[in-house]
Tab-separated table of C-alpha atoms in Angstrom:
chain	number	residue	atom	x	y	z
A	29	UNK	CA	34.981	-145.090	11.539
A	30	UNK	CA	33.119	-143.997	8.271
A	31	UNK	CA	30.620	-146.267	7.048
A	32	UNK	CA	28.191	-145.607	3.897
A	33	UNK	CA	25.115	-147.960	3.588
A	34	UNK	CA	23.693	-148.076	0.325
A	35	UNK	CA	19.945	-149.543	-0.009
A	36	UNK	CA	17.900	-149.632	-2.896
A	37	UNK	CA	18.676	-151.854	-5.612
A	38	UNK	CA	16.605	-154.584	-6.885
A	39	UNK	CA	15.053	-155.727	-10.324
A	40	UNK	CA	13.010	-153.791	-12.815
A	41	UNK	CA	11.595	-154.061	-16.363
A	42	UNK	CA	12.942	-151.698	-18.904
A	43	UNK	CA	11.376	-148.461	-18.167
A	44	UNK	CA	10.804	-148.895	-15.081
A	45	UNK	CA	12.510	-146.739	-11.712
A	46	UNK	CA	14.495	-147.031	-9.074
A	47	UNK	CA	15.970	-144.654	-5.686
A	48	UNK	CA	18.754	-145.597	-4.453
A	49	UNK	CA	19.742	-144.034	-0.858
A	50	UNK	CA	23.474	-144.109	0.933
A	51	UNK	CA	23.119	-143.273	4.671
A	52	UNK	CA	26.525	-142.239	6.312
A	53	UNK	CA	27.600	-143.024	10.038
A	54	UNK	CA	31.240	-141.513	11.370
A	55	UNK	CA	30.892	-138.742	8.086
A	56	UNK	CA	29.509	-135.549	7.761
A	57	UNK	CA	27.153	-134.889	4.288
A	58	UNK	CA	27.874	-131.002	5.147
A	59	UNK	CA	30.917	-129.379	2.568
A	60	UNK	CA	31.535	-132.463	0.906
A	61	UNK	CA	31.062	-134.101	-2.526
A	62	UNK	CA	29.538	-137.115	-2.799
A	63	UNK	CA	29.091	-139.527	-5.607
A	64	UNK	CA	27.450	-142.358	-6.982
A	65	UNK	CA	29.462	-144.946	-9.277
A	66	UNK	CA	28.541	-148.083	-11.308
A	67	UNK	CA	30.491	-151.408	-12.160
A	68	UNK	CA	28.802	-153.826	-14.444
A	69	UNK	CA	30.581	-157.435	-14.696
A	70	UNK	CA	33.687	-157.069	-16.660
A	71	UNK	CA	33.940	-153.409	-17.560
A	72	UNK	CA	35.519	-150.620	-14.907
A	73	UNK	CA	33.674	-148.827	-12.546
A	74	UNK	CA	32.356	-145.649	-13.898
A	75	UNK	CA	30.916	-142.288	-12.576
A	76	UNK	CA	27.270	-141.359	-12.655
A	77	UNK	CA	26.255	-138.672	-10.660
A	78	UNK	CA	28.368	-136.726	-8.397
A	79	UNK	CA	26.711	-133.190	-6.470
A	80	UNK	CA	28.774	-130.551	-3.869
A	81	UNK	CA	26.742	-130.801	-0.582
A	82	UNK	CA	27.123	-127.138	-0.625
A	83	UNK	CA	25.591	-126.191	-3.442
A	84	UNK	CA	26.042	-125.597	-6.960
A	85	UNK	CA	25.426	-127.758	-9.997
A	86	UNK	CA	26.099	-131.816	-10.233
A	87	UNK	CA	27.667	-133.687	-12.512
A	88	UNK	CA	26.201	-136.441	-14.759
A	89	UNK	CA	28.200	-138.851	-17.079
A	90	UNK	CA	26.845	-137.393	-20.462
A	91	UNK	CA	24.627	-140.312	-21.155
A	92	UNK	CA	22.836	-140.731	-17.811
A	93	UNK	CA	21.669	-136.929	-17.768
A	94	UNK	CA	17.818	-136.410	-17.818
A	95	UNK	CA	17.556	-140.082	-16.609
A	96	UNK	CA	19.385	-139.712	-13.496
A	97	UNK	CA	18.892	-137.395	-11.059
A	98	UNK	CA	21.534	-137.158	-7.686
A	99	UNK	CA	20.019	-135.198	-4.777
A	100	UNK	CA	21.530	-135.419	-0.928
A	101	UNK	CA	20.019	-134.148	2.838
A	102	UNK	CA	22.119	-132.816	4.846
A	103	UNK	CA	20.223	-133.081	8.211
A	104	UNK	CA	19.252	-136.671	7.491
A	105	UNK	CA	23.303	-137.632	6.326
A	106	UNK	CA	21.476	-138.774	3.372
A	107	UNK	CA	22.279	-139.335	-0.339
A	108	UNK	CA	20.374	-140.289	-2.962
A	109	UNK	CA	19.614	-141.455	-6.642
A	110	UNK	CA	16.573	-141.541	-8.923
A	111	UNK	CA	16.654	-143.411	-11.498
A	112	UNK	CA	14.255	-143.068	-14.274
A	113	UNK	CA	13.398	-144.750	-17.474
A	114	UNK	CA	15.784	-147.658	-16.676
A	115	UNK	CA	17.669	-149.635	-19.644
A	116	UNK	CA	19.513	-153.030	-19.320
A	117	UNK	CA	22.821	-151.529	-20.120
A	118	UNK	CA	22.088	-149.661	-16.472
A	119	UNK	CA	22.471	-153.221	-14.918
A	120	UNK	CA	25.326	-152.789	-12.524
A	121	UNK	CA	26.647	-152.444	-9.144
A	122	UNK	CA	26.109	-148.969	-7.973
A	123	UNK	CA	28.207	-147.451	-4.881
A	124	UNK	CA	27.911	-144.718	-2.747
A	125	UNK	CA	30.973	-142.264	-2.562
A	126	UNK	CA	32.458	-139.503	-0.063
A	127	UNK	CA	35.151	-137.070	-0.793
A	128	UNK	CA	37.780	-136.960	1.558
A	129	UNK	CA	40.561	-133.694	1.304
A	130	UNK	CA	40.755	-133.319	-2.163
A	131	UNK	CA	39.313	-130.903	-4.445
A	132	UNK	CA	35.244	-130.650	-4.460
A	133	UNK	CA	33.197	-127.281	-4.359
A	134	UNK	CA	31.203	-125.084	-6.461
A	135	UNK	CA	33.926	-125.228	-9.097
A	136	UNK	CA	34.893	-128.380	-9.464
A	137	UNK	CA	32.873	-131.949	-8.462
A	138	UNK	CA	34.737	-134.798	-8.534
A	139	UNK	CA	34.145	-137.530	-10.927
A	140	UNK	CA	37.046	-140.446	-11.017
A	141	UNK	CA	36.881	-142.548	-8.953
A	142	UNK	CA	40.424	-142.280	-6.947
A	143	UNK	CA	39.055	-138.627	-6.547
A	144	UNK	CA	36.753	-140.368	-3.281
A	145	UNK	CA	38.529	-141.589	-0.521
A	146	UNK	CA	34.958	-143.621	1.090
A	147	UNK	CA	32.955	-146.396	-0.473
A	148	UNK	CA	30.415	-148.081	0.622
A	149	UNK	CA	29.621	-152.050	-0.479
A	150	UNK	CA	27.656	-151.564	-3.130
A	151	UNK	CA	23.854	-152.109	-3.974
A	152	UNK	CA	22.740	-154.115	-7.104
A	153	UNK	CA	20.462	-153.057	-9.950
A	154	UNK	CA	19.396	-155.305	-12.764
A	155	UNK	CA	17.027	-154.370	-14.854
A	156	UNK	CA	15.229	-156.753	-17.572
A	157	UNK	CA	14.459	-156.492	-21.319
């Protein structure tokens, strides 16, 4: 059985930074794509950072990049997200996500969300004014 564990979250000032880790059991970093999402209350959950575990470069939603940075370790099943400068507006719910059999690779990294077939729970961030 997959499970993704995402640890983490917690409160900051403005400005201030955050990592953000997802640890796998039952699924394999190695070839996949992996992604992290965000849902603040009332809007739809939206992509942030999404990387091949294979190489090439990630994707960031245009108004995260140089903020957020997505990296992943392959021997350690491990997945992770620093986040820099932090803003209000980044206050959300932020989930870990694996790619199942769909497309991911150098060429193409997924970036909807019903392009990742595991989630895990979730892992708050709030950050203060």
């Amino acid at each position: 059985q997959v499970q993704l564990m995402e640890s983490g979250g917690g409160s900051v000032q403005a400005g201030g930074s955050l990592t953000l880790s997802c640890e796998a059991s039952g699924y394999t970093y190695s070839g996949r794509c992996m992604g992290w999402f965000r849902q603040a209350p009332g809007k739809e959950r939206e992509g942030v950072a999404s990387i091949f575990t294979g190489g090439g470069n990630p994707y960031y939603a245009n108004s995260l990049r140089g903020r957020f940075t997505i990296s992943h370790d392959n021997d350690k099943n491990t997945l992770t997200l620093q986040m820099n400068n932090l803003q209000p507006e980044d206050t959300a719910m932020y989930y870990c996500a694996g790619s199942g059999l769909g497309p991911c690779g150098t060429w193409y990294v997924p970036h909807f969300e019903d392009e990742y077939t595991y989630w895990g729970q979730g892992t708050q961030v709030t950050v203060s004014s």
